Amino acid sequence: MAFISETLQMRRLTESGVNIKTTYIVDGTLRYRSTDANLQEDVHRGIRCRKEYFRQGKLLHTEKIFDSRMEYTYVSGMDEEAQHTCENCGFTGKVKEFVNGCPCCDAASNIDYADKELGGKHHYDLVLQSPVYRIITGVVDYIVSFLLCSLWIINTSRTFNGYDVGKIFIYSTILAMILYYFFYLCDAYAVLGPVRRYKEKQNRRQQEFWTATGIDKKRFYNNLNYEAGRRYYSRPNIIDYDIMDYTGLQEHVENGILCVDVELKVRLVYLRGGRITSAYQKDTFSLSHNDRVMTLDSGIHVIKCPKCDANIDVTKGVCEYCGTAIDSLQEWKWIN
């Protein structure tokens, strides 16, 4: 199908009995939205700060790390007769048509990837969530604890034998467990500076990329997020995902068509065996520019099939006569 987005996730959550409560920061206040529709507060350019995953009413998992450059808007609580344009596919209609998602592509929200400097907390979170960082911290913590215990045992023992060697290892283990959190924070501050400088350099390169190419950044990121949903929700056990960071952008031309390769870091949330867990991975998307983008006005769902010229309902995603995928709405498409 051509149009798969948040509705696929909703079906999966309903089948598995999972509800996700998301907290947003909007102008210094907290707003809440849940996938079971019990909480549907208005969000305009809100930053995600927490996700809580419930199954059968029981909290099983929480995520607190997000990219503060990504700002989300949900269409609700506005003038129902006002005009609104979907940032993903470009469909234009009245607000009341979008309350349950875009009539054409089903996207329930739009994203604005803000050009702003990143605060220290963003980089601090990136450091702390890395499993490699935790392993290195544990190794450094144990080595320092071992040296401290060795010096203490050697200088306080009248003799030094196998019993003292055993005490060194036992005391080192106990001290390492006590000091681990201290090293966890100290090491984070030690590497925070280099990480922040590196990430800010990436951030500036991204801003220069949009200026140089003239690509509509907001439309591009909404299309990318839409295509990411297609990829991840087609896999078993994945119930949610969040793009944590964009680490690279590179444009090139293939057969006269502008393409952009995007490197990103993503967090995938899984439901396996009644447990909800998350994992981070690096991923790459290649998106090609669609030169045949159509603009649909309010109430217009019927278009001509680009292959067989039949009148078709664009919301179905494919031509019911010849099976051609309808890709005339989205400006940037994932190259499978």
mmCIF file of C-alpha atoms in Angstrom:
data_model
loop_
_atom_site.group_PDB
_atom_site.id
_atom_site.type_symbol
_atom_site.label_atom_id
_atom_site.label_comp_id
_atom_site.label_asym_id
_atom_site.label_seq_id
_atom_site.Cartn_x
_atom_site.Cartn_y
_atom_site.Cartn_z
ATOM 1 C CA MET A 1 0.000 0.000 0.000
ATOM 2 C CA ALA A 2 1.098 3.550 -0.602
ATOM 3 C CA PHE A 3 -0.407 5.068 2.516
ATOM 4 C CA ILE A 4 0.591 3.423 5.790
ATOM 5 C CA SER A 5 1.289 5.549 8.840
ATOM 6 C CA GLU A 6 0.038 5.872 12.384
ATOM 7 C CA THR A 7 -3.088 3.810 11.677
ATOM 8 C CA LEU A 8 -0.901 0.707 11.332
ATOM 9 C CA GLN A 9 0.594 1.405 14.762
ATOM 10 C CA MET A 10 -2.871 1.945 16.238
ATOM 11 C CA ARG A 11 -4.027 -1.440 14.981
ATOM 12 C CA ARG A 12 -0.978 -3.109 16.480
ATOM 13 C CA LEU A 13 -1.455 -1.364 19.831
ATOM 14 C CA THR A 14 -5.138 -2.300 19.923
ATOM 15 C CA GLU A 15 -4.393 -5.953 19.142
ATOM 16 C CA SER A 16 -1.713 -6.128 21.843
ATOM 17 C CA GLY A 17 -3.665 -4.167 24.470
ATOM 18 C CA VAL A 18 -0.960 -1.485 24.752
ATOM 19 C CA ASN A 19 -1.636 2.184 25.429
ATOM 20 C CA ILE A 20 1.042 4.868 25.090
ATOM 21 C CA LYS A 21 0.726 8.073 27.113
ATOM 22 C CA THR A 22 2.964 10.836 25.755
ATOM 23 C CA THR A 23 3.839 14.021 27.616
ATOM 24 C CA TYR A 24 4.680 17.181 25.673
ATOM 25 C CA ILE A 25 6.097 20.531 26.751
ATOM 26 C CA VAL A 26 4.167 23.374 25.103
ATOM 27 C CA ASP A 27 5.169 26.937 26.062
ATOM 28 C CA GLY A 28 6.355 25.804 29.484
ATOM 29 C CA THR A 29 3.246 23.735 30.274
ATOM 30 C CA LEU A 30 2.687 19.983 30.072
ATOM 31 C CA ARG A 31 0.181 18.494 27.642
ATOM 32 C CA TYR A 32 -0.835 14.866 27.416
ATOM 33 C CA ARG A 33 -2.020 12.566 24.642
ATOM 34 C CA SER A 34 -2.695 8.831 24.758
ATOM 35 C CA THR A 35 -3.250 6.276 22.042
ATOM 36 C CA ASP A 36 -6.468 5.050 23.686
ATOM 37 C CA ALA A 37 -8.003 8.536 23.094
ATOM 38 C CA ASN A 38 -8.669 9.130 26.821
ATOM 39 C CA LEU A 39 -6.191 12.029 26.714
ATOM 40 C CA GLN A 40 -6.268 14.224 23.614
ATOM 41 C CA GLU A 41 -4.995 17.643 24.695
ATOM 42 C CA ASP A 42 -4.036 20.206 22.068
ATOM 43 C CA VAL A 43 -0.364 20.227 21.119
ATOM 44 C CA HIS A 44 1.155 22.974 18.980
ATOM 45 C CA ARG A 45 4.903 22.781 18.364
ATOM 46 C CA GLY A 46 5.291 20.631 21.469
ATOM 47 C CA ILE A 47 8.486 18.834 22.513
ATOM 48 C CA ARG A 48 8.179 15.242 23.685
ATOM 49 C CA CYS A 49 9.594 14.672 27.155
ATOM 50 C CA ARG A 50 8.127 11.344 28.310
ATOM 51 C CA LYS A 51 6.426 8.231 26.991
ATOM 52 C CA GLU A 52 4.739 5.734 29.286
ATOM 53 C CA TYR A 53 3.756 2.312 27.964
ATOM 54 C CA PHE A 54 0.803 0.573 29.613
ATOM 55 C CA ARG A 55 -0.546 -2.893 28.997
ATOM 56 C CA GLN A 56 -3.925 -3.777 30.460
ATOM 57 C CA GLY A 57 -3.633 -0.710 32.667
ATOM 58 C CA LYS A 58 -0.211 -1.614 34.094
ATOM 59 C CA LEU A 59 2.835 0.593 33.465
ATOM 60 C CA LEU A 60 5.524 -1.595 31.900
ATOM 61 C CA HIS A 61 8.020 0.801 30.356
ATOM 62 C CA THR A 62 9.023 4.484 30.298
ATOM 63 C CA GLU A 63 11.190 6.530 27.919
ATOM 64 C CA LYS A 64 12.509 9.990 28.809
ATOM 65 C CA ILE A 65 15.107 10.807 26.136
ATOM 66 C CA PHE A 66 14.022 12.643 22.955
ATOM 67 C CA ASP A 67 15.452 15.050 20.389
ATOM 68 C CA SER A 68 14.336 18.508 21.517
ATOM 69 C CA ARG A 69 14.625 19.836 17.946
ATOM 70 C CA MET A 70 11.572 17.819 16.905
ATOM 71 C CA GLU A 71 8.368 19.753 17.574
ATOM 72 C CA TYR A 72 4.976 18.057 17.146
ATOM 73 C CA THR A 73 1.578 19.527 16.283
ATOM 74 C CA TYR A 74 -1.762 17.682 16.453
ATOM 75 C CA VAL A 75 -4.877 19.054 14.810
ATOM 76 C CA SER A 76 -7.718 19.323 17.321
ATOM 77 C CA GLY A 77 -9.659 21.869 19.340
ATOM 78 C CA MET A 78 -9.358 24.517 16.613
ATOM 79 C CA ASP A 79 -11.925 26.206 14.429
ATOM 80 C CA GLU A 80 -13.477 23.225 12.653
ATOM 81 C CA GLU A 81 -14.226 25.248 9.540
ATOM 82 C CA ALA A 82 -10.691 26.667 9.229
ATOM 83 C CA GLN A 83 -8.483 25.477 6.366
ATOM 84 C CA HIS A 84 -5.616 23.131 7.171
ATOM 85 C CA THR A 85 -2.937 21.533 4.990
ATOM 86 C CA CYS A 86 -1.404 18.166 5.839
ATOM 87 C CA GLU A 87 2.348 18.584 6.166
ATOM 88 C CA ASN A 88 2.914 15.027 4.967
ATOM 89 C CA CYS A 89 0.901 14.738 1.743
ATOM 90 C CA GLY A 90 -0.277 18.301 1.113
ATOM 91 C CA PHE A 91 -4.015 17.567 1.234
ATOM 92 C CA THR A 92 -5.947 20.739 2.061
ATOM 93 C CA GLY A 93 -9.291 20.648 3.809
ATOM 94 C CA LYS A 94 -11.219 21.816 6.827
ATOM 95 C CA VAL A 95 -9.859 21.167 10.307
ATOM 96 C CA LYS A 96 -12.783 18.891 11.156
ATOM 97 C CA GLU A 97 -11.605 16.513 8.422
ATOM 98 C CA PHE A 98 -8.218 16.074 10.130
ATOM 99 C CA VAL A 99 -9.222 15.388 13.740
ATOM 100 C CA ASN A 100 -8.790 11.625 13.282
ATOM 101 C CA GLY A 101 -5.861 11.970 10.895
ATOM 102 C CA CYS A 102 -5.431 13.171 7.345
ATOM 103 C CA PRO A 103 -8.211 11.830 5.076
ATOM 104 C CA CYS A 104 -5.630 10.950 2.413
ATOM 105 C CA CYS A 105 -2.541 9.627 4.213
ATOM 106 C CA ASP A 106 -3.833 9.046 7.786
ATOM 107 C CA ALA A 107 -0.968 11.031 9.337
ATOM 108 C CA ALA A 108 -2.256 12.308 12.682
ATOM 109 C CA SER A 109 0.480 14.836 13.397
ATOM 110 C CA ASN A 110 3.058 16.978 11.675
ATOM 111 C CA ILE A 111 6.639 17.590 12.667
ATOM 112 C CA ASP A 112 8.758 20.698 12.526
ATOM 113 C CA TYR A 113 12.485 20.091 12.882
ATOM 114 C CA ALA A 114 13.599 23.377 14.417
ATOM 115 C CA ASP A 115 16.870 25.130 13.591
ATOM 116 C CA LYS A 116 18.113 25.758 17.099
ATOM 117 C CA GLU A 117 21.200 25.179 19.193
ATOM 118 C CA LEU A 118 21.062 22.118 21.403
ATOM 119 C CA GLY A 119 21.359 22.479 25.170
ATOM 120 C CA GLY A 120 23.703 20.466 27.341
ATOM 121 C CA LYS A 121 20.916 18.099 28.464
ATOM 122 C CA HIS A 122 20.447 16.774 24.929
ATOM 123 C CA HIS A 123 24.101 15.757 24.691
ATOM 124 C CA TYR A 124 24.148 14.548 28.293
ATOM 125 C CA ASP A 125 21.222 12.228 27.513
ATOM 126 C CA LEU A 126 22.961 10.951 24.380
ATOM 127 C CA VAL A 127 26.008 10.064 26.456
ATOM 128 C CA LEU A 128 24.124 8.379 29.278
ATOM 129 C CA GLN A 129 21.890 6.189 27.107
ATOM 130 C CA SER A 130 24.808 4.543 25.278
ATOM 131 C CA PRO A 131 25.484 0.932 26.427
ATOM 132 C CA VAL A 132 29.145 1.355 25.428
ATOM 133 C CA TYR A 133 29.409 4.276 27.836
ATOM 134 C CA ARG A 134 28.014 2.171 30.696
ATOM 135 C CA ILE A 135 30.504 -0.628 30.004
ATOM 136 C CA ILE A 136 33.464 1.775 29.870
ATOM 137 C CA THR A 137 32.278 3.445 33.077
ATOM 138 C CA GLY A 138 32.092 0.059 34.802
ATOM 139 C CA VAL A 139 35.632 -0.847 33.695
ATOM 140 C CA VAL A 140 37.070 2.503 34.828
ATOM 141 C CA ASP A 141 35.144 2.287 38.091
ATOM 142 C CA TYR A 142 36.471 -1.193 38.895
ATOM 143 C CA ILE A 143 40.085 -0.364 37.983
ATOM 144 C CA VAL A 144 40.102 2.700 40.234
ATOM 145 C CA SER A 145 38.397 0.755 43.046
ATOM 146 C CA PHE A 146 40.937 -2.053 42.647
ATOM 147 C CA LEU A 147 43.866 0.366 42.884
ATOM 148 C CA LEU A 148 42.432 2.106 45.960
ATOM 149 C CA CYS A 149 41.752 -1.181 47.744
ATOM 150 C CA SER A 150 45.185 -2.547 46.808
ATOM 151 C CA LEU A 151 46.965 0.485 48.249
ATOM 152 C CA TRP A 152 44.865 0.319 51.421
ATOM 153 C CA ILE A 153 45.365 -3.442 51.994
ATOM 154 C CA ILE A 154 49.094 -3.335 51.207
ATOM 155 C CA ASN A 155 49.725 -0.405 53.561
ATOM 156 C CA THR A 156 47.594 -1.696 56.460
ATOM 157 C CA SER A 157 48.378 -5.439 56.396
ATOM 158 C CA ARG A 158 51.273 -6.795 58.456
ATOM 159 C CA THR A 159 51.766 -9.526 55.918
ATOM 160 C CA PHE A 160 50.643 -9.882 52.352
ATOM 161 C CA ASN A 161 49.402 -13.314 51.282
ATOM 162 C CA GLY A 162 46.646 -15.018 49.310
ATOM 163 C CA TYR A 163 44.065 -14.039 51.913
ATOM 164 C CA ASP A 164 44.930 -10.351 51.381
ATOM 165 C CA VAL A 165 44.713 -10.769 47.612
ATOM 166 C CA GLY A 166 41.210 -12.193 48.046
ATOM 167 C CA LYS A 167 40.260 -9.256 50.232
ATOM 168 C CA ILE A 168 41.430 -6.848 47.540
ATOM 169 C CA PHE A 169 39.083 -8.392 44.959
ATOM 170 C CA ILE A 170 36.151 -8.566 47.396
ATOM 171 C CA TYR A 171 36.606 -5.011 48.662
ATOM 172 C CA SER A 172 37.167 -3.743 45.114
ATOM 173 C CA THR A 173 33.862 -5.235 44.003
ATOM 174 C CA ILE A 174 32.000 -3.700 46.962
ATOM 175 C CA LEU A 175 33.638 -0.284 46.461
ATOM 176 C CA ALA A 176 32.993 -0.392 42.696
ATOM 177 C CA MET A 177 29.271 -0.966 43.307
ATOM 178 C CA ILE A 178 29.199 1.941 45.750
ATOM 179 C CA LEU A 179 31.117 4.332 43.464
ATOM 180 C CA TYR A 180 29.569 3.313 40.127
ATOM 181 C CA TYR A 181 26.974 6.112 40.025
ATOM 182 C CA PHE A 182 29.658 8.651 40.973
ATOM 183 C CA PHE A 183 31.820 7.545 38.032
ATOM 184 C CA TYR A 184 28.738 7.335 35.827
ATOM 185 C CA LEU A 185 28.158 11.066 36.294
ATOM 186 C CA CYS A 186 31.800 12.150 36.376
ATOM 187 C CA ASP A 187 32.645 10.302 33.172
ATOM 188 C CA ALA A 188 29.588 11.818 31.517
ATOM 189 C CA TYR A 189 30.789 15.316 32.305
ATOM 190 C CA ALA A 190 34.294 14.400 31.126
ATOM 191 C CA VAL A 191 33.089 13.312 27.665
ATOM 192 C CA LEU A 192 30.222 15.806 27.444
ATOM 193 C CA GLY A 193 32.378 18.578 25.971
ATOM 194 C CA PRO A 194 33.740 16.615 22.987
ATOM 195 C CA VAL A 195 30.341 15.033 22.297
ATOM 196 C CA ARG A 196 28.612 18.419 22.380
ATOM 197 C CA ARG A 197 31.140 20.007 20.020
ATOM 198 C CA TYR A 198 30.800 17.092 17.593
ATOM 199 C CA LYS A 199 26.992 17.148 17.656
ATOM 200 C CA GLU A 200 26.809 20.916 17.278
ATOM 201 C CA LYS A 201 29.067 20.603 14.236
ATOM 202 C CA GLN A 202 26.605 18.080 12.783
ATOM 203 C CA ASN A 203 23.763 20.444 13.620
ATOM 204 C CA ARG A 204 25.403 23.318 11.734
ATOM 205 C CA ARG A 205 26.049 21.059 8.728
ATOM 206 C CA GLN A 206 22.349 20.200 8.630
ATOM 207 C CA GLN A 207 21.355 23.856 8.651
ATOM 208 C CA GLU A 208 23.840 24.565 5.861
ATOM 209 C CA PHE A 209 22.398 21.612 3.875
ATOM 210 C CA TRP A 210 18.856 23.059 3.872
ATOM 211 C CA THR A 211 20.124 26.503 2.932
ATOM 212 C CA ALA A 212 22.254 25.177 0.078
ATOM 213 C CA THR A 213 19.649 22.795 -1.403
ATOM 214 C CA GLY A 214 16.532 24.917 -0.882
ATOM 215 C CA ILE A 215 14.564 21.796 0.108
ATOM 216 C CA ASP A 216 11.419 22.372 2.186
ATOM 217 C CA LYS A 217 12.766 20.978 5.450
ATOM 218 C CA LYS A 218 9.438 20.630 7.225
ATOM 219 C CA ARG A 219 7.825 18.722 4.369
ATOM 220 C CA PHE A 220 10.927 16.536 4.015
ATOM 221 C CA TYR A 221 10.969 15.519 7.699
ATOM 222 C CA ASN A 222 7.238 14.796 7.734
ATOM 223 C CA ASN A 223 7.647 12.582 4.682
ATOM 224 C CA LEU A 224 10.674 10.890 6.245
ATOM 225 C CA ASN A 225 8.826 10.236 9.498
ATOM 226 C CA TYR A 226 5.911 8.850 7.492
ATOM 227 C CA GLU A 227 8.170 6.491 5.572
ATOM 228 C CA ALA A 228 9.919 5.447 8.803
ATOM 229 C CA GLY A 229 6.519 4.333 10.099
ATOM 230 C CA ARG A 230 6.039 2.233 6.970
ATOM 231 C CA ARG A 231 9.381 0.517 7.536
ATOM 232 C CA TYR A 232 9.241 -0.111 11.263
ATOM 233 C CA TYR A 233 5.582 -1.025 11.705
ATOM 234 C CA SER A 234 5.878 -3.625 8.951
ATOM 235 C CA ARG A 235 8.200 -5.574 11.271
ATOM 236 C CA PRO A 236 6.846 -7.939 13.945
ATOM 237 C CA ASN A 237 6.805 -6.941 17.634
ATOM 238 C CA ILE A 238 7.586 -3.233 17.071
ATOM 239 C CA ILE A 239 4.937 -1.077 18.764
ATOM 240 C CA ASP A 240 6.626 2.328 18.656
ATOM 241 C CA TYR A 241 9.683 4.212 17.478
ATOM 242 C CA ASP A 242 11.335 7.605 17.925
ATOM 243 C CA ILE A 243 13.958 9.233 15.737
ATOM 244 C CA MET A 244 16.606 10.304 18.229
ATOM 245 C CA ASP A 245 19.059 12.147 16.016
ATOM 246 C CA TYR A 246 19.875 12.854 12.394
ATOM 247 C CA THR A 247 23.575 12.228 11.870
ATOM 248 C CA GLY A 248 24.002 12.815 8.153
ATOM 249 C CA LEU A 249 22.380 14.267 5.034
ATOM 250 C CA GLN A 250 23.711 13.816 1.510
ATOM 251 C CA GLU A 251 22.010 14.737 -1.746
ATOM 252 C CA HIS A 252 22.719 13.153 -5.147
ATOM 253 C CA VAL A 253 21.002 12.757 -8.506
ATOM 254 C CA GLU A 254 19.896 9.415 -9.948
ATOM 255 C CA ASN A 255 18.411 9.274 -13.462
ATOM 256 C CA GLY A 256 17.729 12.975 -13.289
ATOM 257 C CA ILE A 257 15.848 12.699 -9.961
ATOM 258 C CA LEU A 258 17.066 14.439 -6.801
ATOM 259 C CA CYS A 259 17.654 11.970 -3.946
ATOM 260 C CA VAL A 260 18.670 12.488 -0.339
ATOM 261 C CA ASP A 261 20.363 9.872 1.866
ATOM 262 C CA VAL A 262 19.601 10.334 5.557
ATOM 263 C CA GLU A 263 21.563 8.712 8.366
ATOM 264 C CA LEU A 264 19.733 8.640 11.652
ATOM 265 C CA LYS A 265 19.677 7.098 15.091
ATOM 266 C CA VAL A 266 16.367 5.546 16.047
ATOM 267 C CA ARG A 267 14.900 3.959 19.171
ATOM 268 C CA LEU A 268 12.626 0.975 18.551
ATOM 269 C CA VAL A 269 10.199 -0.236 21.215
ATOM 270 C CA TYR A 270 9.267 -3.933 21.210
ATOM 271 C CA LEU A 271 6.553 -6.045 22.816
ATOM 272 C CA ARG A 272 7.853 -9.575 23.309
ATOM 273 C CA GLY A 273 6.487 -12.196 25.649
ATOM 274 C CA GLY A 274 4.450 -9.650 27.572
ATOM 275 C CA ARG A 275 7.512 -7.443 28.186
ATOM 276 C CA ILE A 276 8.158 -4.035 26.622
ATOM 277 C CA THR A 277 11.790 -3.214 25.860
ATOM 278 C CA SER A 278 13.638 -0.700 23.719
ATOM 279 C CA ALA A 279 16.787 -0.767 21.612
ATOM 280 C CA TYR A 280 18.770 1.855 19.720
ATOM 281 C CA GLN A 281 20.073 1.377 16.207
ATOM 282 C CA LYS A 282 21.551 3.373 13.343
ATOM 283 C CA ASP A 283 19.594 3.381 10.117
ATOM 284 C CA THR A 284 19.713 4.895 6.632
ATOM 285 C CA PHE A 285 16.853 6.088 4.443
ATOM 286 C CA SER A 286 17.128 7.085 0.805
ATOM 287 C CA LEU A 287 14.325 9.381 -0.337
ATOM 288 C CA SER A 288 13.685 10.486 -3.905
ATOM 289 C CA HIS A 289 11.926 13.688 -4.930
ATOM 290 C CA ASN A 290 8.517 13.275 -6.528
ATOM 291 C CA ASP A 291 8.007 15.760 -9.369
ATOM 292 C CA ARG A 292 4.367 14.714 -9.865
ATOM 293 C CA VAL A 293 3.022 16.072 -6.587
ATOM 294 C CA MET A 294 -0.673 16.921 -6.761
ATOM 295 C CA THR A 295 -2.584 19.391 -4.634
ATOM 296 C CA LEU A 296 -5.969 18.168 -3.437
ATOM 297 C CA ASP A 297 -8.514 20.661 -2.203
ATOM 298 C CA SER A 298 -11.163 20.049 0.436
ATOM 299 C CA GLY A 299 -13.531 17.204 -0.420
ATOM 300 C CA ILE A 300 -11.608 16.060 -3.529
ATOM 301 C CA HIS A 301 -10.657 12.384 -3.250
ATOM 302 C CA VAL A 302 -11.067 11.230 -6.861
ATOM 303 C CA ILE A 303 -8.151 11.573 -9.287
ATOM 304 C CA LYS A 304 -7.040 10.063 -12.571
ATOM 305 C CA CYS A 305 -4.791 7.007 -12.348
ATOM 306 C CA PRO A 306 -1.410 7.988 -13.837
ATOM 307 C CA LYS A 307 -1.198 4.623 -15.653
ATOM 308 C CA CYS A 308 -4.668 3.563 -16.827
ATOM 309 C CA ASP A 309 -6.428 6.954 -16.545
ATOM 310 C CA ALA A 310 -9.327 5.502 -14.515
ATOM 311 C CA ASN A 311 -11.130 7.579 -11.906
ATOM 312 C CA ILE A 312 -9.918 6.303 -8.543
ATOM 313 C CA ASP A 313 -10.230 7.122 -4.845
ATOM 314 C CA VAL A 314 -6.869 8.507 -3.794
ATOM 315 C CA THR A 315 -7.415 7.507 -0.153
ATOM 316 C CA LYS A 316 -7.172 3.815 -1.124
ATOM 317 C CA GLY A 317 -3.512 4.212 -2.040
ATOM 318 C CA VAL A 318 -3.645 2.004 -5.155
ATOM 319 C CA CYS A 319 -5.645 1.945 -8.360
ATOM 320 C CA GLU A 320 -8.379 -0.666 -7.956
ATOM 321 C CA TYR A 321 -8.310 -1.316 -11.703
ATOM 322 C CA CYS A 322 -4.612 -1.759 -12.557
ATOM 323 C CA GLY A 323 -3.000 -1.966 -9.117
ATOM 324 C CA THR A 324 -0.679 1.032 -9.635
ATOM 325 C CA ALA A 325 0.461 2.638 -6.394
ATOM 326 C CA ILE A 326 -0.690 6.235 -6.082
ATOM 327 C CA ASP A 327 2.344 8.347 -5.209
ATOM 328 C CA SER A 328 1.212 11.704 -6.547
ATOM 329 C CA LEU A 329 0.710 13.351 -3.161
ATOM 330 C CA GLN A 330 3.894 12.842 -1.157
ATOM 331 C CA GLU A 331 6.847 14.983 -2.225
ATOM 332 C CA TRP A 332 9.565 12.667 -0.866
ATOM 333 C CA LYS A 333 9.293 8.888 -1.216
ATOM 334 C CA TRP A 334 11.339 6.117 0.347
ATOM 335 C CA ILE A 335 13.450 4.212 -2.192
ATOM 336 C CA ASN A 336 12.823 0.569 -1.173
#
